Short mmCIF file of C-alpha atoms in Angstrom, two decimals:
data_model
loop_
_atom_site.label_atom_id
_atom_site.label_comp_id
_atom_site.label_asym_id
_atom_site.label_seq_id
_atom_site.Cartn_x
_atom_site.Cartn_y
_atom_site.Cartn_z
CA MET A 17 11.19 96.83 22.99
CA GLY A 18 8.72 99.12 21.14
CA LYS A 19 5.02 98.80 20.95
CA ILE A 20 3.68 95.90 19.00
CA ASP A 21 0.47 96.65 17.19
CA PHE A 22 -0.30 93.24 15.62
CA SER A 23 0.70 89.73 16.71
CA ILE A 24 0.18 87.52 13.67
CA ILE A 25 -0.56 84.01 14.78
CA ILE A 26 -0.29 81.16 12.29
CA PRO A 27 -1.50 77.74 13.42
CA ASN A 28 0.52 75.04 11.66
CA MET A 29 0.65 71.31 11.29
CA ASN A 30 2.74 69.92 8.54
CA GLY A 31 2.21 73.03 6.49
CA MET A 32 5.51 73.05 4.57
CA GLU A 33 3.64 73.15 1.20
CA HIS A 34 1.89 76.36 2.26
CA LEU A 35 4.33 78.32 4.47
CA PRO A 36 6.68 79.69 1.79
CA ASP A 37 3.90 81.57 -0.03
CA CYS A 38 2.26 82.64 3.18
CA CYS A 39 5.52 84.01 4.70
CA ALA A 40 6.67 85.65 1.55
CA SER A 41 3.47 87.68 1.33
CA LEU A 42 3.75 88.74 4.96
CA ALA A 43 7.36 89.90 4.35
CA ALA A 44 6.20 91.91 1.36
CA ALA A 45 3.38 93.61 3.27
CA ASP A 46 3.83 97.35 3.87
CA TYR A 47 3.02 97.60 7.55
CA PRO A 48 6.15 98.49 9.69
CA ALA A 49 8.04 95.35 10.61
CA ASP A 50 8.91 96.61 14.04
CA ARG A 51 5.19 97.05 14.91
CA GLN A 52 4.22 93.46 14.24
CA GLU A 53 5.33 90.06 15.38
CA TRP A 54 4.91 86.61 13.81
CA ILE A 55 4.03 83.62 15.92
CA VAL A 56 3.72 80.11 14.52
CA SER A 57 1.78 77.77 16.83
CA ASP A 58 2.94 74.32 15.68
CA ASN A 59 0.87 71.19 16.39
CA GLY A 60 3.67 68.69 16.26
CA SER A 61 4.76 69.02 12.62
CA VAL A 62 7.09 66.32 11.27
CA ASP A 63 7.54 67.66 7.77
CA GLY A 64 10.38 70.06 8.50
CA SER A 65 8.34 73.15 8.44
CA VAL A 66 9.61 74.32 11.84
CA GLY A 67 13.22 73.98 10.85
CA TRP A 68 12.47 75.76 7.60
CA LEU A 69 10.98 78.77 9.61
CA HIS A 70 14.05 78.95 11.77
CA ASP A 71 16.32 79.02 8.66
CA HIS A 72 14.34 81.32 6.43
CA TYR A 73 12.35 83.53 8.86
CA PRO A 74 14.26 83.68 12.07
CA ARG A 75 12.22 86.55 13.33
CA THR A 76 9.23 84.07 13.72
CA ARG A 77 8.59 82.94 17.27
CA ILE A 78 7.63 79.25 17.45
CA VAL A 79 5.22 77.87 20.02
CA GLU A 80 5.74 74.11 19.94
CA ASN A 81 2.66 72.32 21.20
CA GLY A 82 4.21 68.86 20.60
CA ARG A 83 1.07 67.23 19.19
CA ASN A 84 -2.13 68.06 17.34
CA ILE A 85 -4.10 70.06 19.90
CA GLY A 86 -6.48 71.31 17.28
CA PHE A 87 -7.03 74.65 15.53
CA ALA A 88 -8.78 76.31 18.45
CA SER A 89 -6.20 75.35 21.09
CA GLY A 90 -3.31 76.08 18.70
CA CYS A 91 -4.61 79.59 18.21
CA ASN A 92 -5.05 80.02 22.00
CA ALA A 93 -1.50 78.84 22.58
CA GLY A 94 -0.25 81.38 20.07
CA ALA A 95 -2.36 84.10 21.68
CA ALA A 96 -0.94 83.28 25.14
CA ALA A 97 2.62 84.04 23.82
CA ALA A 98 1.58 87.21 22.02
CA ARG A 99 2.56 90.85 23.02
CA GLY A 100 0.56 92.86 20.50
CA GLU A 101 -2.43 95.00 21.18
CA TRP A 102 -4.29 93.15 18.40
CA LEU A 103 -4.18 89.42 17.58
CA VAL A 104 -4.44 88.37 13.97
CA PHE A 105 -5.18 84.73 13.31
CA LEU A 106 -4.09 83.64 9.77
CA ASN A 107 -4.31 80.25 8.11
CA ASN A 108 -0.99 78.97 6.80
CA ASP A 109 -2.61 78.21 3.39
CA THR A 110 -3.14 81.89 2.68
CA ARG A 111 -1.26 84.82 1.18
CA VAL A 112 -2.02 88.42 2.13
CA HIS A 113 -2.34 91.66 0.17
CA ARG A 114 0.32 94.23 0.84
CA ASP A 115 -2.21 96.50 2.47
CA TRP A 116 -4.02 93.94 4.66
CA LEU A 117 -3.07 95.21 8.05
CA HIS A 118 -3.83 98.71 7.12
CA GLY A 119 -7.24 97.36 5.98
CA TYR A 120 -7.91 96.32 9.56
CA VAL A 121 -6.95 99.77 10.84
CA ARG A 122 -9.28 101.53 8.42
CA ALA A 123 -12.18 99.26 9.10
CA LEU A 124 -11.81 99.46 12.90
CA ALA A 125 -11.68 103.25 12.68
CA CYS A 126 -15.21 103.09 11.14
CA ASP A 127 -16.54 101.61 14.38
CA PRO A 128 -14.55 102.57 17.47
CA GLN A 129 -16.59 100.16 19.58
CA ALA A 130 -15.65 97.08 17.44
CA VAL A 131 -13.22 94.62 18.97
CA CYS A 132 -12.92 92.10 16.11
CA ALA A 133 -12.72 92.37 12.35
CA GLY A 134 -12.85 89.81 9.58
CA SER A 135 -10.82 90.04 6.38
CA TYR A 136 -12.27 89.93 2.88
CA MET A 137 -11.05 86.48 1.68
CA ARG A 138 -10.87 85.35 -1.96
CA SER A 139 -9.85 82.18 -3.62
CA TRP A 140 -6.16 81.52 -4.24
CA ASP A 141 -6.54 82.39 -7.89
CA ASP A 142 -8.65 85.47 -7.08
CA SER A 143 -11.53 84.18 -9.12
CA GLU A 144 -14.09 83.62 -6.38
CA VAL A 145 -15.14 85.00 -3.00
CA ASP A 146 -14.22 82.90 0.04
CA PHE A 147 -15.46 85.21 2.87
CA ASP A 148 -17.20 88.58 2.39
CA GLY A 149 -19.40 88.62 5.48
CA ALA A 150 -21.28 86.16 7.63
CA ALA A 151 -24.70 84.59 8.09
CA ALA A 152 -26.17 81.65 10.05
CA ASN A 153 -29.43 79.95 10.57
CA LEU A 154 -31.11 79.58 13.92
CA PHE A 155 -29.49 76.14 14.46
CA GLY A 156 -25.96 77.33 14.33
CA ALA A 157 -24.98 76.58 10.76
CA GLY A 158 -22.66 79.42 9.86
CA GLN A 159 -22.09 80.65 6.30
CA GLN A 160 -19.23 82.78 4.92
CA ARG A 161 -21.46 84.86 2.65
CA PRO A 162 -23.85 87.55 3.86
CA VAL A 163 -27.41 87.88 2.72
CA VAL A 164 -27.49 90.90 0.33
CA GLY A 165 -29.86 92.33 -2.32
CA TRP A 166 -32.82 92.67 -0.01
CA PRO A 167 -34.36 95.91 1.44
CA ASP A 168 -32.56 95.44 4.77
CA ARG A 169 -29.22 94.97 3.02
CA SER A 170 -29.21 96.15 -0.52
CA ALA A 171 -25.49 96.13 -1.29
CA PRO A 172 -22.33 94.16 -0.41
CA LEU A 173 -20.76 94.89 2.92
CA THR A 174 -18.31 97.72 3.30
CA ASP A 175 -15.67 98.52 5.94
CA GLY A 176 -17.14 98.62 9.40
CA ALA A 177 -20.35 96.67 8.62
CA PRO A 178 -21.47 94.51 11.55
CA ILE A 179 -21.17 90.72 11.01
CA LEU A 180 -21.99 87.78 13.19
CA PHE A 181 -18.53 86.38 13.13
CA ALA A 182 -15.15 86.79 11.50
CA CYS A 183 -13.66 83.79 9.66
CA GLY A 184 -10.90 82.30 11.80
CA GLY A 185 -8.72 81.93 8.75
CA ALA A 186 -8.07 85.70 8.69
CA MET A 187 -9.32 87.76 11.60
CA CYS A 188 -8.20 90.43 13.94
CA ILE A 189 -9.29 90.79 17.63
CA ARG A 190 -8.13 92.83 20.58
CA ARG A 191 -5.88 90.71 22.71
CA ASP A 192 -7.32 91.72 25.98
CA VAL A 193 -10.86 90.98 24.78
CA PHE A 194 -9.87 87.65 23.39
CA ALA A 195 -8.46 86.69 26.78
CA ALA A 196 -11.42 88.09 28.68
CA VAL A 197 -14.09 86.23 26.78
CA GLY A 198 -12.16 82.94 26.91
CA GLY A 199 -10.65 82.75 23.43
CA PHE A 200 -11.63 80.03 21.06
CA ASP A 201 -13.46 77.15 22.76
CA PRO A 202 -10.83 74.29 22.86
CA SER A 203 -13.55 71.66 23.05
CA PHE A 204 -14.49 72.54 19.45
CA PHE A 205 -11.00 71.35 18.21
CA ILE A 206 -11.64 72.82 14.72
CA TYR A 207 -14.65 74.09 12.79
CA TYR A 208 -17.29 76.61 14.02
CA GLU A 209 -14.95 77.82 16.77
CA ASP A 210 -15.02 81.18 14.89
CA VAL A 211 -18.82 81.24 14.70
CA ASP A 212 -19.01 80.50 18.37
CA LEU A 213 -16.47 83.22 19.25
CA GLY A 214 -18.24 85.84 17.16
CA TRP A 215 -21.66 84.96 18.56
CA ARG A 216 -20.24 85.07 22.10
CA LEU A 217 -18.65 88.46 21.52
CA TRP A 218 -22.03 89.87 20.57
CA VAL A 219 -23.73 88.24 23.56
CA LEU A 220 -21.14 89.79 25.80
CA GLY A 221 -21.75 93.27 24.50
CA HIS A 222 -18.89 93.51 21.93
CA ARG A 223 -19.11 94.23 18.23
CA VAL A 224 -17.65 92.34 15.22
CA ILE A 225 -17.20 94.07 11.85
CA PHE A 226 -16.13 93.37 8.24
CA ALA A 227 -12.80 94.73 6.88
CA ARG A 228 -13.26 94.73 3.15
CA GLY A 229 -9.94 96.48 2.63
CA SER A 230 -8.05 93.70 4.40
CA VAL A 231 -7.72 91.23 1.48
CA VAL A 232 -6.50 87.66 1.97
CA TYR A 233 -6.20 84.82 -0.60
CA HIS A 234 -7.02 81.36 0.60
CA LYS A 235 -6.44 77.85 -0.70
CA GLU A 236 -9.84 76.41 0.13
CA GLY A 237 -9.42 73.24 2.20
CA GLY A 238 -5.62 73.45 2.09
CA THR A 239 -5.11 72.66 5.67
CA THR A 240 -8.10 70.51 6.57
CA GLY A 241 -9.69 69.53 3.29
CA ALA A 242 -10.53 66.06 1.90
CA THR A 243 -6.87 65.30 1.20
CA ARG A 244 -6.14 65.42 4.94
CA ALA A 245 -9.37 64.14 6.54
CA PRO A 246 -12.34 62.27 5.05
CA SER A 247 -15.55 64.26 4.88
CA TYR A 248 -17.29 62.12 7.44
CA ARG A 249 -14.54 62.92 10.04
CA ARG A 250 -14.96 66.63 9.45
CA TYR A 251 -18.78 66.48 9.42
CA ARG A 252 -18.63 64.83 12.88
CA LEU A 253 -17.13 68.12 14.11
CA PHE A 254 -19.48 70.29 12.06
CA GLU A 255 -22.56 68.61 13.56
CA ARG A 256 -21.30 68.46 17.10
CA ASN A 257 -19.99 72.05 17.24
CA MET A 258 -23.17 73.57 15.71
CA LEU A 259 -25.16 72.08 18.56
CA ALA A 260 -22.56 73.13 21.09
CA LEU A 261 -22.54 76.74 20.07
CA ILE A 262 -26.33 77.16 20.32
CA ILE A 263 -26.36 75.48 23.73
CA LYS A 264 -23.79 78.01 24.99
CA ASN A 265 -25.02 81.21 23.44
CA TYR A 266 -28.88 81.42 23.41
CA GLU A 267 -31.01 82.88 26.18
CA ALA A 268 -32.89 80.17 28.10
CA ALA A 269 -36.35 81.19 26.76
CA HIS A 270 -35.11 80.77 23.18
CA LEU A 271 -32.98 77.69 23.73
CA ASP A 272 -36.05 75.84 25.08
CA GLY A 273 -37.50 75.85 21.56
CA ILE A 274 -34.45 76.02 19.41
CA LEU A 275 -32.43 73.10 20.94
CA PRO A 276 -35.17 70.39 20.64
CA ALA A 277 -35.78 71.52 17.05
CA ALA A 278 -32.11 71.33 16.29
CA LEU A 279 -31.92 67.86 17.76
CA LEU A 280 -34.83 66.63 15.70
CA LEU A 281 -33.17 68.11 12.61
CA GLU A 282 -29.94 66.31 13.47
CA TRP A 283 -31.76 63.00 13.19
CA GLN A 284 -33.37 64.07 10.00
CA ARG A 285 -29.97 64.71 8.48
CA ALA A 286 -28.66 61.40 9.77
CA LEU A 287 -31.43 59.49 8.01
CA LEU A 288 -31.46 61.51 4.83
CA SER A 289 -27.71 61.21 4.42
CA ALA A 290 -28.14 57.43 4.51
CA GLY A 291 -29.98 57.67 1.17
CA ASP A 292 -31.35 54.33 -0.07
CA THR A 293 -29.30 52.24 2.35
CA ILE A 294 -32.27 52.19 4.73
CA ASP A 295 -35.47 50.52 3.65
CA ARG A 296 -37.98 52.28 5.92
CA ARG A 297 -40.64 49.77 5.12
CA GLN A 298 -38.76 47.10 7.18
CA PHE A 299 -39.58 49.12 10.28
CA GLY A 300 -43.37 49.04 9.82
CA LEU A 301 -45.31 46.48 11.82
CA ARG A 302 -47.83 45.94 9.06
CA SER A 303 -45.60 46.42 6.05
CA PRO A 304 -45.09 43.35 3.78
CA ALA A 305 -41.34 44.28 3.68
CA ALA A 306 -41.25 43.87 7.48
CA ASP A 307 -41.98 40.12 7.10
CA GLN A 308 -38.60 39.64 5.29
CA PRO A 309 -35.52 38.86 7.41
CA PHE A 310 -33.71 42.13 8.11
CA GLY A 311 -30.96 42.88 5.65
CA THR A 312 -32.02 40.42 2.95
CA ASP A 313 -32.28 43.23 0.47
CA GLY A 314 -28.60 44.15 1.14
CA LEU A 315 -29.46 47.51 2.61
CA THR A 316 -28.04 47.08 6.05
CA GLY A 317 -24.91 49.13 6.15
CA LEU A 318 -25.14 52.84 6.98
CA PRO A 319 -22.63 55.02 5.11
CA PRO A 320 -19.98 56.80 7.30
CA ILE A 321 -21.55 60.21 6.59
CA SER A 322 -24.77 58.98 8.20
CA LEU A 323 -23.06 57.45 11.20
CA THR A 324 -21.27 60.67 11.62
CA HIS A 325 -24.35 62.23 13.20
CA LEU A 326 -24.62 59.43 15.71
CA VAL A 327 -20.99 59.90 16.77
CA ALA A 328 -21.47 63.68 16.93
CA MET A 329 -24.40 63.17 19.36
CA HIS A 330 -22.23 60.79 21.46
CA ASP A 331 -19.54 63.47 21.63
CA LEU A 332 -22.02 66.05 22.59
CA VAL A 333 -23.25 64.06 25.53
CA ALA A 334 -19.74 63.60 26.79
CA LEU A 335 -19.10 67.41 26.40
CA LEU A 336 -22.37 68.47 27.95
CA PRO A 337 -21.15 69.10 31.50
CA GLU A 338 -18.39 71.33 30.18
CA LEU A 339 -20.72 73.09 27.80
CA LEU A 340 -23.33 73.82 30.50
CA ALA A 341 -20.63 75.26 32.73
CA GLU A 342 -19.49 77.52 29.86
CA ARG A 343 -23.15 78.39 29.19
CA ALA A 344 -23.57 79.47 32.79
CA ARG A 345 -20.48 81.70 32.60
CA ILE A 346 -21.64 83.35 29.33
CA GLN A 347 -25.19 83.94 30.27
CA ALA A 348 -24.20 85.39 33.66
CA ALA A 349 -22.10 88.00 31.77
CA ARG A 350 -24.69 88.62 28.98
CA ARG A 351 -24.93 92.22 27.88
CA ARG A 352 -27.01 91.99 24.71
CA PRO A 353 -30.37 90.18 24.23
CA ASP A 354 -30.80 87.66 21.38
CA ARG A 355 -33.27 89.84 19.60
CA GLU A 356 -30.46 92.35 18.87
CA ILE A 357 -28.30 89.54 17.44
CA PHE A 358 -30.97 87.82 15.32
CA PRO A 359 -30.70 90.32 12.42
CA LEU A 360 -27.08 89.30 12.02
CA LEU A 361 -28.21 85.76 11.15
CA GLY A 362 -29.44 86.88 7.74
CA ARG A 363 -31.59 83.84 7.02
CA PRO A 364 -32.73 82.08 10.24
CA PHE A 365 -34.36 79.21 8.20
CA ALA A 366 -31.70 78.55 5.62
CA PRO A 367 -31.66 74.81 5.12
CA GLN A 368 -28.36 73.13 6.00
CA PHE A 369 -29.11 70.01 3.95
CA ALA A 370 -29.97 69.74 0.26
CA GLY A 371 -33.32 69.02 -1.15
CA PRO A 372 -36.96 70.10 -0.61
CA PHE A 373 -37.83 67.28 1.88
CA TYR A 374 -35.37 68.46 4.50
CA ALA A 375 -36.38 72.10 4.01
CA ASP A 376 -39.98 71.15 4.57
CA ARG A 377 -39.20 69.15 7.58
CA MET A 378 -37.18 72.06 9.00
CA ARG A 379 -40.18 74.42 8.42
CA ARG A 380 -42.64 71.99 9.97
CA ILE A 381 -40.48 71.52 13.11
CA ALA A 382 -39.97 75.27 13.28
CA GLU A 383 -43.70 75.79 13.19
CA ILE A 384 -44.29 73.31 16.01
CA PHE A 385 -41.86 75.11 18.28
CA ASP A 386 -43.07 78.58 17.01
CA LEU A 387 -39.62 79.54 16.02
CA TYR A 388 -40.74 82.12 13.49
CA GLY A 389 -42.27 84.09 16.37
CA LEU A 390 -38.73 84.63 17.71
CA VAL A 391 -37.52 86.45 14.53
CA SER A 392 -40.64 87.54 12.63
CA ASP A 393 -40.08 91.26 13.55
CA THR A 394 -36.27 91.23 13.27
CA VAL A 395 -35.60 88.83 10.32
CA PRO A 396 -38.84 88.40 8.36
CA SER A 397 -39.08 85.95 5.54
CA ARG A 398 -37.58 86.97 2.19
CA ILE A 399 -40.01 86.81 -0.69
CA LEU A 400 -38.92 87.05 -4.32
CA LEU A 401 -41.86 88.26 -6.40
CA LEU A 402 -41.67 87.56 -10.12
CA THR A 403 -44.13 88.85 -12.74
CA PRO A 404 -43.90 88.69 -16.53
CA ALA A 405 -43.46 91.91 -18.48
CA ASP A 406 -46.82 91.69 -20.08
CA GLU A 407 -48.72 90.89 -16.90
CA PRO A 408 -51.29 93.51 -15.82
CA THR A 409 -49.64 95.46 -13.03
CA GLY A 410 -52.67 95.70 -10.76
CA ARG A 411 -52.49 92.28 -9.17
CA ALA A 412 -48.67 92.38 -8.67
CA ALA A 413 -48.84 95.83 -7.16
CA ALA A 414 -51.57 94.77 -4.85
CA LEU A 415 -49.58 91.72 -3.55
CA GLU A 416 -46.48 93.83 -3.24
CA HIS A 417 -48.40 96.39 -1.21
CA LEU A 418 -49.87 93.69 1.03
CA LEU A 419 -46.71 91.88 1.78
CA THR A 420 -44.00 94.56 2.12
CA ALA A 421 -45.32 95.76 5.47
CA GLU A 422 -44.46 92.44 7.08
CA PHE A 423 -41.91 90.70 4.92
CA GLN A 424 -38.72 91.47 3.03
CA LEU A 425 -39.79 91.53 -0.62
CA ARG A 426 -38.01 92.10 -3.94
CA HIS A 427 -40.07 92.51 -7.09
CA ASN A 428 -38.46 91.57 -10.40
CA PRO A 429 -34.81 92.17 -9.54
CA PRO A 430 -32.51 92.57 -12.58
CA ILE A 431 -31.09 89.07 -12.21
CA PRO A 432 -33.53 86.85 -10.25
CA ALA A 433 -31.09 83.97 -10.23
CA ASP A 434 -28.63 86.04 -8.10
CA LEU A 435 -31.29 86.59 -5.39
CA ALA A 436 -33.05 83.23 -5.49
CA PRO A 437 -30.53 81.33 -3.34
CA SER A 438 -31.24 83.62 -0.43
CA ALA A 439 -35.04 83.71 -0.82
CA ASP A 440 -37.24 81.93 1.65
CA LEU A 441 -40.20 81.90 -0.80
CA LEU A 442 -40.69 82.41 -4.54
CA LEU A 443 -43.97 84.12 -5.42
CA ALA A 444 -44.84 84.14 -9.10
CA LEU A 445 -47.73 85.41 -11.18
CA GLY A 446 -49.15 83.85 -14.34
CA GLY A 447 -46.53 83.70 -17.05
CA ALA A 448 -43.63 84.13 -14.61
CA ILE A 449 -44.50 80.80 -12.90
CA PRO A 450 -42.28 78.66 -15.18
CA THR A 451 -39.38 81.13 -14.77
CA ALA A 452 -39.61 81.01 -11.00
CA ALA A 453 -39.95 77.17 -11.06
CA ALA A 454 -36.75 76.90 -13.08
CA LEU A 455 -34.60 78.84 -10.60
CA ASN A 456 -31.88 76.87 -8.81
CA THR A 457 -33.12 77.30 -5.24
CA PRO A 458 -34.56 75.19 -2.49
CA ALA A 459 -37.16 77.87 -1.82
CA PRO A 460 -40.78 76.77 -2.27
CA LEU A 461 -42.97 78.33 -4.91
CA ALA A 462 -46.28 80.05 -4.25
CA ALA A 463 -48.14 80.63 -7.57
CA ASP A 464 -50.75 83.28 -8.04
CA VAL A 465 -53.14 81.95 -10.62
CA THR A 466 -55.61 84.87 -10.73
CA GLY A 467 -56.86 85.38 -14.23
CA LEU A 468 -56.14 81.75 -15.18
CA THR A 469 -58.58 78.85 -15.24
CA PRO A 470 -57.58 75.33 -14.05
CA THR A 471 -59.05 73.68 -17.13
CA ALA A 472 -57.07 75.82 -19.55
CA VAL A 473 -53.64 76.33 -18.06
CA PRO A 474 -50.85 76.85 -20.57
CA PRO A 475 -48.65 73.73 -20.74
CA ALA A 476 -45.53 75.44 -19.30
CA ILE A 477 -47.46 76.81 -16.35
CA HIS A 478 -49.21 73.41 -15.82
CA SER A 479 -45.91 71.66 -15.72
CA ALA A 480 -44.34 74.18 -13.29
CA LEU A 481 -47.35 73.91 -10.94
CA ARG A 482 -47.15 70.14 -10.89
CA GLN A 483 -43.41 70.03 -10.22
CA ARG A 484 -42.78 73.00 -7.91
CA ALA A 485 -45.77 74.78 -6.46
CA GLY A 486 -46.51 74.43 -2.75
CA LEU A 487 -49.39 76.85 -2.66
CA LEU A 488 -51.84 78.42 -5.10
CA ILE A 489 -53.26 81.92 -4.65
CA THR A 490 -56.18 83.48 -6.38
CA ALA A 491 -58.48 86.56 -6.04
CA ASP A 492 -61.41 84.51 -7.36
CA ALA A 493 -63.15 82.78 -4.42
CA ALA A 494 -65.33 80.75 -6.73
CA ALA A 495 -62.29 79.13 -8.46
CA ALA A 496 -60.36 78.09 -5.37
CA SER A 497 -61.94 74.67 -5.01
CA ASP A 498 -61.58 73.95 -8.68
CA TRP A 499 -57.78 74.71 -8.52
CA GLU A 500 -57.39 72.37 -5.45
CA ALA A 501 -59.29 69.62 -7.24
CA ALA A 502 -57.21 69.94 -10.37
CA PHE A 503 -53.76 70.02 -8.90
CA GLY A 504 -54.16 68.60 -5.38
CA ILE A 505 -52.45 71.66 -3.93
CA ARG A 506 -53.98 74.04 -1.45
CA CYS A 507 -55.46 77.24 -2.92
CA VAL A 508 -55.96 80.32 -0.75
CA VAL A 509 -58.16 83.22 -1.62
CA GLN A 510 -56.49 86.60 -1.27
CA PRO A 511 -58.54 89.60 -2.33
CA PRO A 512 -56.44 92.61 -3.47
CA ASP A 513 -58.02 95.09 -1.05
CA VAL A 514 -57.65 93.39 2.34
CA PRO A 515 -54.58 92.74 4.51
CA PRO A 516 -52.84 89.33 4.02
CA LEU A 517 -55.26 86.69 5.23
CA ALA A 518 -54.16 84.29 7.90
CA ALA A 519 -53.50 81.39 5.44
CA LEU A 520 -51.30 83.48 3.20
CA ARG A 521 -49.43 85.09 6.06
CA HIS A 522 -48.74 81.64 7.61
CA TYR A 523 -47.42 80.30 4.35
CA CYS A 524 -45.13 83.25 3.92
CA ARG A 525 -43.65 82.43 7.32
CA TYR A 526 -43.51 78.67 6.85
CA PRO A 527 -43.49 77.94 3.16
CA LEU A 528 -43.57 74.27 2.16
CA HIS A 529 -42.97 72.40 -1.07
CA HIS A 530 -45.62 70.09 -2.39
CA VAL A 531 -43.65 66.90 -1.64
CA LYS A 532 -44.51 63.42 -0.57
CA PRO A 533 -43.20 62.00 2.75
CA GLN A 534 -40.01 59.90 2.50
#
């Protein structure tokens, strides 16, 4: 038998609705058929998909697992049967471009040290991006879009660009390396097993890259979406696996601060996801509401999505001995320090729950554990500076000069709305304050009010300050107390000719909204 370059492994469970399109695209691809093999790792399908494969694509090797052993273990089972130099994991709800395998070859040639590559994935109808890189926050929440448009990464990723992880729905990895690092962690079952693998590869001294020329089209949620599993069941695995991967992969000195912060944030998400079903007043010893019999207001039942967090923590405790053993193995073989991996995160403090209250809580907890200190020199805060066209340039230029030495800063990009979602802080001057406040982003707003007076603020700016501002900045020391009195928001004095003062520097690191406790 000749050399096999690629073993294409397709995990499957009742995927009859997807396999015809997937297999037809594989058959139409232009890579030599005798240099690849197809392996379907089947998790106990009962929809006739295995028989259909035998009839229509007899070249396919079937690994019959007999039951649903999960995505991670299903991929591992397929890998154990593979003979190729490279393993390619491919979701059954995808179709591939004719050139997709050659795309891997070209990307890997850009970085001979790379052992893993992730495809450029688009929606099934080719209208949207599904995966074009990777990012994550400090707490393990992976994202399938990189952070671009900033000085450290000004343009979309190209072939060979380093990424934290490759999406498990379409990725290529050397077979010997996959085996040596332990493959996908079977305890994850499904979700975040790809983030964990990519992170682990970097820890162990390997490199993961992007293969923009390897194009794959994906039916989002086709195999594990809401039609197959309710959201609360999927979120149980999201929450558990995020915590598991940080337990395994961080250095001890960093885990000591990140893990307790992550656990506190887990409970924040549990309570916030309960919405109005919890009347927190009933838990206060001196609250009038506490005198009422518990549950008389009808708010006693937690929604499943909130209970998900409790079940996830229960699961984590059960898995802890296994996770700690894996952690010991990984850390003993560590070849790369965390500080070299941190830049791959993109946005260490990207909130993983909607709304300003959670973002503020995350920042406050991060401050308590001094987490910004871990990444301040490798992934500094991203500040979007907006100024109106008719604004005098002196003040904006001074702020830009002061902040660019320590932070990632973009001043008046062509389309601010495109960059706002990846900003950690909006900084706006004068007439640009309403524009910044209207951007669809959870980032807090710092408003420079130099040149304005608190008693004669234009209505649009007044409204924006009331609704969105978390900090006011002025060059006029005499006016600071008046601004604070008028708006109830802290005002810091930053002269144009001195380095960023401690109060401004601190806020750029830990920006907060002006929100009331919940």
